[in-house]
JSON list of C-alpha atoms and ligand atoms in Angstrom, two decimals:
[
{"chain": "S", "resi": 1, "resn": "MET", "atom": "CA", "xyz": [14.86, 68.96, 170.92]},
{"chain": "S", "resi": 2, "resn": "VAL", "atom": "CA", "xyz": [15.28, 65.17, 172.89]},
{"chain": "S", "resi": 3, "resn": "GLU", "atom": "CA", "xyz": [12.59, 65.43, 175.72]},
{"chain": "S", "resi": 4, "resn": "ARG", "atom": "CA", "xyz": [11.53, 62.86, 178.00]},
{"chain": "S", "resi": 5, "resn": "THR", "atom": "CA", "xyz": [7.48, 62.13, 178.38]},
{"chain": "S", "resi": 6, "resn": "LEU", "atom": "CA", "xyz": [5.40, 60.39, 181.22]},
{"chain": "S", "resi": 7, "resn": "VAL", "atom": "CA", "xyz": [3.00, 57.57, 179.88]},
{"chain": "S", "resi": 8, "resn": "LEU", "atom": "CA", "xyz": [0.55, 55.93, 182.15]},
{"chain": "S", "resi": 9, "resn": "ILE", "atom": "CA", "xyz": [-1.87, 52.51, 181.02]},
{"chain": "S", "resi": 10, "resn": "LYS", "atom": "CA", "xyz": [-4.79, 53.17, 182.93]},
{"chain": "S", "resi": 11, "resn": "PRO", "atom": "CA", "xyz": [-7.00, 50.56, 184.36]},
{"chain": "S", "resi": 12, "resn": "ASP", "atom": "CA", "xyz": [-9.47, 50.58, 181.37]},
{"chain": "S", "resi": 13, "resn": "ALA", "atom": "CA", "xyz": [-6.42, 49.38, 179.15]},
{"chain": "S", "resi": 14, "resn": "ILE", "atom": "CA", "xyz": [-5.04, 46.90, 181.44]},
{"chain": "S", "resi": 15, "resn": "GLU", "atom": "CA", "xyz": [-8.48, 45.20, 182.18]},
{"chain": "S", "resi": 16, "resn": "LYS", "atom": "CA", "xyz": [-8.76, 45.19, 178.40]},
{"chain": "S", "resi": 17, "resn": "ARG", "atom": "CA", "xyz": [-4.92, 43.80, 177.83]},
{"chain": "S", "resi": 18, "resn": "ILE", "atom": "CA", "xyz": [-4.16, 46.73, 175.39]},
{"chain": "S", "resi": 19, "resn": "ALA", "atom": "CA", "xyz": [-0.74, 48.15, 177.39]},
{"chain": "S", "resi": 20, "resn": "GLY", "atom": "CA", "xyz": [1.74, 46.00, 174.37]},
{"chain": "S", "resi": 21, "resn": "ASN", "atom": "CA", "xyz": [-1.04, 47.81, 171.62]},
{"chain": "S", "resi": 22, "resn": "ILE", "atom": "CA", "xyz": [-0.17, 51.28, 172.57]},
{"chain": "S", "resi": 23, "resn": "ILE", "atom": "CA", "xyz": [3.49, 50.92, 173.74]},
{"chain": "S", "resi": 24, "resn": "ASP", "atom": "CA", "xyz": [3.24, 49.22, 170.47]},
{"chain": "S", "resi": 25, "resn": "ARG", "atom": "CA", "xyz": [2.59, 52.91, 168.54]},
{"chain": "S", "resi": 26, "resn": "PHE", "atom": "CA", "xyz": [4.75, 54.39, 170.82]},
{"chain": "S", "resi": 27, "resn": "GLU", "atom": "CA", "xyz": [7.71, 52.85, 170.19]},
{"chain": "S", "resi": 28, "resn": "ARG", "atom": "CA", "xyz": [6.77, 52.81, 166.06]},
{"chain": "S", "resi": 29, "resn": "LEU", "atom": "CA", "xyz": [7.68, 56.72, 166.18]},
{"chain": "S", "resi": 30, "resn": "GLY", "atom": "CA", "xyz": [10.92, 55.74, 166.72]},
{"chain": "S", "resi": 31, "resn": "LEU", "atom": "CA", "xyz": [10.72, 56.61, 170.59]},
{"chain": "S", "resi": 32, "resn": "THR", "atom": "CA", "xyz": [12.33, 54.67, 172.97]},
{"chain": "S", "resi": 33, "resn": "ILE", "atom": "CA", "xyz": [11.90, 53.12, 177.29]},
{"chain": "S", "resi": 34, "resn": "VAL", "atom": "CA", "xyz": [13.84, 54.75, 179.50]},
{"chain": "S", "resi": 35, "resn": "GLY", "atom": "CA", "xyz": [11.78, 53.50, 182.74]},
{"chain": "S", "resi": 36, "resn": "ALA", "atom": "CA", "xyz": [9.36, 50.80, 183.01]},
{"chain": "S", "resi": 37, "resn": "LYS", "atom": "CA", "xyz": [7.24, 49.70, 186.28]},
{"chain": "S", "resi": 38, "resn": "VAL", "atom": "CA", "xyz": [4.24, 48.18, 187.33]},
{"chain": "S", "resi": 39, "resn": "VAL", "atom": "CA", "xyz": [2.47, 50.92, 190.11]},
{"chain": "S", "resi": 40, "resn": "GLN", "atom": "CA", "xyz": [0.81, 50.18, 192.86]},
{"chain": "S", "resi": 41, "resn": "LEU", "atom": "CA", "xyz": [-1.35, 53.67, 193.18]},
{"chain": "S", "resi": 42, "resn": "THR", "atom": "CA", "xyz": [-2.73, 55.77, 196.27]},
{"chain": "S", "resi": 43, "resn": "ASP", "atom": "CA", "xyz": [-5.36, 57.91, 196.59]},
{"chain": "S", "resi": 44, "resn": "GLU", "atom": "CA", "xyz": [-2.27, 60.72, 197.47]},
{"chain": "S", "resi": 45, "resn": "LEU", "atom": "CA", "xyz": [-0.15, 59.78, 194.30]},
{"chain": "S", "resi": 46, "resn": "ALA", "atom": "CA", "xyz": [-3.37, 60.13, 192.21]},
{"chain": "S", "resi": 47, "resn": "ARG", "atom": "CA", "xyz": [-4.42, 63.90, 193.45]},
{"chain": "S", "resi": 48, "resn": "LYS", "atom": "CA", "xyz": [-0.42, 64.98, 193.43]},
{"chain": "S", "resi": 49, "resn": "HIS", "atom": "CA", "xyz": [-0.37, 63.81, 189.45]},
{"chain": "S", "resi": 50, "resn": "TYR", "atom": "CA", "xyz": [-3.52, 65.58, 189.05]},
{"chain": "S", "resi": 51, "resn": "GLN", "atom": "CA", "xyz": [-3.48, 68.58, 191.62]},
{"chain": "S", "resi": 52, "resn": "HIS", "atom": "CA", "xyz": [-3.99, 71.01, 188.10]},
{"chain": "S", "resi": 53, "resn": "LEU", "atom": "CA", "xyz": [-7.60, 69.27, 188.43]},
{"chain": "S", "resi": 54, "resn": "ALA", "atom": "CA", "xyz": [-7.78, 69.37, 192.34]},
{"chain": "S", "resi": 55, "resn": "ASP", "atom": "CA", "xyz": [-11.02, 71.85, 192.38]},
{"chain": "S", "resi": 56, "resn": "LYS", "atom": "CA", "xyz": [-12.58, 70.52, 189.79]},
{"chain": "S", "resi": 57, "resn": "PRO", "atom": "CA", "xyz": [-16.91, 68.73, 189.73]},
{"chain": "S", "resi": 58, "resn": "PHE", "atom": "CA", "xyz": [-14.96, 65.57, 188.02]},
{"chain": "S", "resi": 59, "resn": "ILE", "atom": "CA", "xyz": [-11.61, 64.95, 190.47]},
{"chain": "S", "resi": 60, "resn": "ASN", "atom": "CA", "xyz": [-13.14, 62.49, 192.62]},
{"chain": "S", "resi": 61, "resn": "GLY", "atom": "CA", "xyz": [-14.35, 60.52, 189.45]},
{"chain": "S", "resi": 62, "resn": "VAL", "atom": "CA", "xyz": [-10.91, 60.74, 187.95]},
{"chain": "S", "resi": 63, "resn": "ILE", "atom": "CA", "xyz": [-9.60, 58.97, 190.76]},
{"chain": "S", "resi": 64, "resn": "ARG", "atom": "CA", "xyz": [-12.11, 56.31, 191.83]},
{"chain": "S", "resi": 65, "resn": "TYR", "atom": "CA", "xyz": [-11.36, 55.32, 187.77]},
{"chain": "S", "resi": 66, "resn": "MET", "atom": "CA", "xyz": [-7.41, 55.69, 188.19]},
{"chain": "S", "resi": 67, "resn": "MET", "atom": "CA", "xyz": [-7.36, 53.49, 191.26]},
{"chain": "S", "resi": 68, "resn": "GLY", "atom": "CA", "xyz": [-9.54, 50.35, 188.75]},
{"chain": "S", "resi": 69, "resn": "GLU", "atom": "CA", "xyz": [-13.01, 51.56, 190.32]},
{"chain": "S", "resi": 70, "resn": "TYR", "atom": "CA", "xyz": [-14.23, 50.99, 187.30]},
{"chain": "S", "resi": 71, "resn": "ASN", "atom": "CA", "xyz": [-12.61, 47.86, 185.50]},
{"chain": "S", "resi": 72, "resn": "HIS", "atom": "CA", "xyz": [-12.08, 45.19, 187.81]},
{"chain": "S", "resi": 73, "resn": "ILE", "atom": "CA", "xyz": [-8.59, 46.61, 188.74]},
{"chain": "S", "resi": 74, "resn": "HIS", "atom": "CA", "xyz": [-8.52, 45.46, 192.75]},
{"chain": "S", "resi": 75, "resn": "ASN", "atom": "CA", "xyz": [-4.64, 46.14, 193.33]},
{"chain": "S", "resi": 76, "resn": "HIS", "atom": "CA", "xyz": [-4.52, 49.54, 192.09]},
{"chain": "S", "resi": 77, "resn": "LYS", "atom": "CA", "xyz": [-1.99, 48.94, 189.41]},
{"chain": "S", "resi": 78, "resn": "ILE", "atom": "CA", "xyz": [-0.83, 50.64, 186.93]},
{"chain": "S", "resi": 79, "resn": "TYR", "atom": "CA", "xyz": [2.12, 50.59, 184.33]},
{"chain": "S", "resi": 80, "resn": "ALA", "atom": "CA", "xyz": [4.10, 53.79, 183.71]},
{"chain": "S", "resi": 81, "resn": "PHE", "atom": "CA", "xyz": [7.12, 54.21, 181.92]},
{"chain": "S", "resi": 82, "resn": "VAL", "atom": "CA", "xyz": [9.29, 57.26, 180.43]},
{"chain": "S", "resi": 83, "resn": "PHE", "atom": "CA", "xyz": [9.89, 56.94, 176.40]},
{"chain": "S", "resi": 84, "resn": "GLN", "atom": "CA", "xyz": [12.55, 59.76, 174.93]},
{"chain": "S", "resi": 85, "resn": "GLY", "atom": "CA", "xyz": [13.34, 60.97, 171.67]},
{"chain": "S", "resi": 86, "resn": "GLU", "atom": "CA", "xyz": [13.13, 63.69, 169.44]},
{"chain": "S", "resi": 87, "resn": "ASN", "atom": "CA", "xyz": [10.45, 65.95, 169.99]},
{"chain": "S", "resi": 88, "resn": "ALA", "atom": "CA", "xyz": [8.91, 62.81, 172.09]},
{"chain": "S", "resi": 89, "resn": "ILE", "atom": "CA", "xyz": [5.67, 65.11, 174.38]},
{"chain": "S", "resi": 90, "resn": "SER", "atom": "CA", "xyz": [4.31, 65.88, 171.52]},
{"chain": "S", "resi": 91, "resn": "LEU", "atom": "CA", "xyz": [4.00, 63.02, 169.08]},
{"chain": "S", "resi": 92, "resn": "VAL", "atom": "CA", "xyz": [3.11, 61.00, 172.35]},
{"chain": "S", "resi": 93, "resn": "ARG", "atom": "CA", "xyz": [-0.39, 63.47, 172.44]},
{"chain": "S", "resi": 94, "resn": "GLN", "atom": "CA", "xyz": [-0.98, 63.58, 168.93]},
{"chain": "S", "resi": 95, "resn": "ALA", "atom": "CA", "xyz": [-0.87, 59.31, 168.83]},
{"chain": "S", "resi": 96, "resn": "LEU", "atom": "CA", "xyz": [-3.18, 59.52, 172.36]},
{"chain": "S", "resi": 97, "resn": "GLY", "atom": "CA", "xyz": [-5.69, 61.98, 170.93]},
{"chain": "S", "resi": 98, "resn": "ALA", "atom": "CA", "xyz": [-7.80, 63.93, 172.73]},
{"chain": "S", "resi": 99, "resn": "THR", "atom": "CA", "xyz": [-8.95, 64.40, 175.44]},
{"chain": "S", "resi": 100, "resn": "ASN", "atom": "CA", "xyz": [-12.75, 63.18, 174.95]},
{"chain": "S", "resi": 101, "resn": "PRO", "atom": "CA", "xyz": [-12.18, 59.64, 173.41]},
{"chain": "S", "resi": 102, "resn": "GLU", "atom": "CA", "xyz": [-15.84, 60.29, 171.71]},
{"chain": "S", "resi": 103, "resn": "LYS", "atom": "CA", "xyz": [-14.21, 63.24, 170.56]},
{"chain": "S", "resi": 104, "resn": "ALA", "atom": "CA", "xyz": [-10.93, 62.18, 169.49]},
{"chain": "S", "resi": 105, "resn": "ASP", "atom": "CA", "xyz": [-9.93, 60.83, 165.61]},
{"chain": "S", "resi": 106, "resn": "PRO", "atom": "CA", "xyz": [-10.63, 57.52, 165.10]},
{"chain": "S", "resi": 107, "resn": "TRP", "atom": "CA", "xyz": [-6.92, 56.86, 164.40]},
{"chain": "S", "resi": 108, "resn": "THR", "atom": "CA", "xyz": [-5.37, 57.75, 167.42]},
{"chain": "S", "resi": 109, "resn": "ILE", "atom": "CA", "xyz": [-5.07, 55.66, 171.05]},
{"chain": "S", "resi": 110, "resn": "ARG", "atom": "CA", "xyz": [-8.38, 57.17, 172.62]},
{"chain": "S", "resi": 111, "resn": "GLY", "atom": "CA", "xyz": [-10.41, 57.58, 169.23]},
{"chain": "S", "resi": 112, "resn": "THR", "atom": "CA", "xyz": [-9.62, 53.89, 168.65]},
{"chain": "S", "resi": 113, "resn": "PHE", "atom": "CA", "xyz": [-10.15, 51.99, 172.46]},
{"chain": "S", "resi": 114, "resn": "GLY", "atom": "CA", "xyz": [-11.07, 54.66, 175.10]},
{"chain": "S", "resi": 115, "resn": "ARG", "atom": "CA", "xyz": [-14.88, 55.49, 175.40]},
{"chain": "S", "resi": 116, "resn": "ILE", "atom": "CA", "xyz": [-17.42, 57.33, 177.89]},
{"chain": "S", "resi": 117, "resn": "ALA", "atom": "CA", "xyz": [-18.98, 54.75, 180.89]},
{"chain": "S", "resi": 118, "resn": "PHE", "atom": "CA", "xyz": [-19.94, 55.93, 184.78]},
{"chain": "S", "resi": 119, "resn": "ASP", "atom": "CA", "xyz": [-19.38, 59.57, 183.40]},
{"chain": "S", "resi": 120, "resn": "GLU", "atom": "CA", "xyz": [-16.17, 58.82, 183.08]},
{"chain": "S", "resi": 121, "resn": "MET", "atom": "CA", "xyz": [-13.98, 59.45, 180.19]},
{"chain": "S", "resi": 122, "resn": "LEU", "atom": "CA", "xyz": [-11.74, 56.53, 180.13]},
{"chain": "S", "resi": 123, "resn": "ASN", "atom": "CA", "xyz": [-9.23, 57.28, 177.68]},
{"chain": "S", "resi": 124, "resn": "CYS", "atom": "CA", "xyz": [-6.71, 54.87, 178.24]},
{"chain": "S", "resi": 125, "resn": "ALA", "atom": "CA", "xyz": [-3.75, 56.47, 178.40]},
{"chain": "S", "resi": 126, "resn": "HIS", "atom": "CA", "xyz": [-2.23, 59.44, 179.77]},
{"chain": "S", "resi": 127, "resn": "ALA", "atom": "CA", "xyz": [1.13, 61.22, 178.62]},
{"chain": "S", "resi": 128, "resn": "SER", "atom": "CA", "xyz": [2.90, 64.73, 179.90]},
{"chain": "S", "resi": 129, "resn": "GLY", "atom": "CA", "xyz": [1.38, 67.39, 178.12]},
{"chain": "S", "resi": 130, "resn": "SER", "atom": "CA", "xyz": [4.26, 70.23, 178.20]},
{"chain": "S", "resi": 131, "resn": "ILE", "atom": "CA", "xyz": [8.38, 69.42, 179.51]},
{"chain": "S", "resi": 132, "resn": "GLU", "atom": "CA", "xyz": [7.69, 71.61, 182.36]},
{"chain": "S", "resi": 133, "resn": "ASP", "atom": "CA", "xyz": [4.33, 68.58, 183.29]},
{"chain": "S", "resi": 134, "resn": "ALA", "atom": "CA", "xyz": [6.53, 66.44, 181.50]},
{"chain": "S", "resi": 135, "resn": "LYS", "atom": "CA", "xyz": [9.34, 67.38, 184.34]},
{"chain": "S", "resi": 136, "resn": "ARG", "atom": "CA", "xyz": [7.66, 67.37, 187.00]},
{"chain": "S", "resi": 137, "resn": "GLU", "atom": "CA", "xyz": [5.79, 63.53, 186.43]},
{"chain": "S", "resi": 138, "resn": "ILE", "atom": "CA", "xyz": [8.64, 61.62, 185.47]},
{"chain": "S", "resi": 139, "resn": "GLU", "atom": "CA", "xyz": [9.99, 62.52, 189.49]},
{"chain": "S", "resi": 140, "resn": "LEU", "atom": "CA", "xyz": [6.76, 62.39, 190.62]},
{"chain": "S", "resi": 141, "resn": "TRP", "atom": "CA", "xyz": [6.70, 58.41, 189.67]},
{"chain": "S", "resi": 142, "resn": "PHE", "atom": "CA", "xyz": [10.17, 57.44, 189.00]},
{"chain": "S", "resi": 143, "resn": "SER", "atom": "CA", "xyz": [12.64, 57.49, 191.21]},
{"chain": "S", "resi": 144, "resn": "PRO", "atom": "CA", "xyz": [16.39, 58.84, 189.11]},
{"chain": "S", "resi": 145, "resn": "ASN", "atom": "CA", "xyz": [17.71, 55.76, 189.39]},
{"chain": "S", "resi": 146, "resn": "GLU", "atom": "CA", "xyz": [14.80, 55.07, 187.31]},
{"chain": "S", "resi": 147, "resn": "VAL", "atom": "CA", "xyz": [15.04, 56.23, 184.35]},
{"chain": "S", "resi": 148, "resn": "LEU", "atom": "CA", "xyz": [18.68, 55.22, 182.21]},
{"chain": "S", "resi": 149, "resn": "ASP", "atom": "CA", "xyz": [19.90, 57.29, 179.14]},
{"chain": "S", "resi": 150, "resn": "ALA", "atom": "CA", "xyz": [18.68, 56.10, 176.20]},
{"chain": "W", "resi": 1, "resn": "ADP", "atom": "P1", "xyz": [-5.51, 64.70, 179.15]},
{"chain": "W", "resi": 1, "resn": "ADP", "atom": "O1", "xyz": [-5.88, 63.55, 180.27]},
{"chain": "W", "resi": 1, "resn": "ADP", "atom": "O2", "xyz": [-6.16, 65.02, 177.71]},
{"chain": "W", "resi": 1, "resn": "ADP", "atom": "O3", "xyz": [-3.88, 65.50, 180.07]},
{"chain": "W", "resi": 1, "resn": "ADP", "atom": "P2", "xyz": [-6.79, 66.52, 181.55]},
{"chain": "W", "resi": 1, "resn": "ADP", "atom": "O4", "xyz": [-5.27, 66.72, 182.23]},
{"chain": "W", "resi": 1, "resn": "ADP", "atom": "O5", "xyz": [-7.43, 67.98, 181.31]},
{"chain": "W", "resi": 1, "resn": "ADP", "atom": "O6", "xyz": [-6.89, 66.14, 179.85]},
{"chain": "W", "resi": 1, "resn": "ADP", "atom": "O7", "xyz": [-7.19, 65.56, 182.13]},
{"chain": "W", "resi": 1, "resn": "ADP", "atom": "C1", "xyz": [-7.09, 64.26, 182.75]},
{"chain": "W", "resi": 1, "resn": "ADP", "atom": "C2", "xyz": [-7.64, 63.35, 183.29]},
{"chain": "W", "resi": 1, "resn": "ADP", "atom": "O8", "xyz": [-9.34, 63.64, 183.83]},
{"chain": "W", "resi": 1, "resn": "ADP", "atom": "C3", "xyz": [-8.18, 62.38, 181.63]},
{"chain": "W", "resi": 1, "resn": "ADP", "atom": "O9", "xyz": [-7.60, 62.05, 181.07]},
{"chain": "W", "resi": 1, "resn": "ADP", "atom": "C4", "xyz": [-9.57, 62.52, 181.60]},
{"chain": "W", "resi": 1, "resn": "ADP", "atom": "O10", "xyz": [-9.26, 60.83, 182.82]},
{"chain": "W", "resi": 1, "resn": "ADP", "atom": "C5", "xyz": [-10.33, 62.67, 183.19]},
{"chain": "W", "resi": 1, "resn": "ADP", "atom": "N1", "xyz": [-11.22, 64.01, 183.15]},
{"chain": "W", "resi": 1, "resn": "ADP", "atom": "C6", "xyz": [-10.20, 65.09, 182.21]},
{"chain": "W", "resi": 1, "resn": "ADP", "atom": "N2", "xyz": [-12.16, 65.90, 181.75]},
{"chain": "W", "resi": 1, "resn": "ADP", "atom": "C7", "xyz": [-12.83, 65.55, 182.30]},
{"chain": "W", "resi": 1, "resn": "ADP", "atom": "C8", "xyz": [-13.76, 65.90, 182.08]},
{"chain": "W", "resi": 1, "resn": "ADP", "atom": "N3", "xyz": [-14.73, 67.01, 181.79]},
{"chain": "W", "resi": 1, "resn": "ADP", "atom": "N4", "xyz": [-15.47, 65.33, 182.96]},
{"chain": "W", "resi": 1, "resn": "ADP", "atom": "C9", "xyz": [-14.41, 63.93, 183.79]},
{"chain": "W", "resi": 1, "resn": "ADP", "atom": "N5", "xyz": [-13.84, 63.40, 183.00]},
{"chain": "W", "resi": 1, "resn": "ADP", "atom": "C10", "xyz": [-12.64, 64.43, 182.97]}
]
């Protein structure tokens, strides 16, 4: 099934200038970029995005990470993409690897570039986990006229 998925390039990947490498891996899966922008993240948007983690003890650390506090990103910059293609959601998640970069397969994005520091999983990128999540997340990060047909 042709799907769309939200990809966020997180502050550790922005600081390391590896956004291109990450996007390259997704393009090589045959997926097409149908939305792309630089976003100035707000606390409100970060908390809406991670609403499923609101009750977790580590949520404030995750928000600090996304706001760029651990990576010298002073303008709260995040790169947001929508990728489209056959089985896009599971293909992108496989390429990304496990949430914990120390448990991710070494050849995945998180296994290659992620690390644990400041008690946080600095894992480079986010990608939607399901069709429902993708719909909610794309609507949260993009207005309809910012996402094109492939
Ligand atoms: P994923 O990003 O793989 O979809 P989650 O939605 O569960 O995983 O978590 C969102 C983000 O919160 C992770 O990418 C990671 O940065 C952080 N996180 C998740 N679990 C933990 C944890 N146990 N301790 C610290 N940070 C975590």
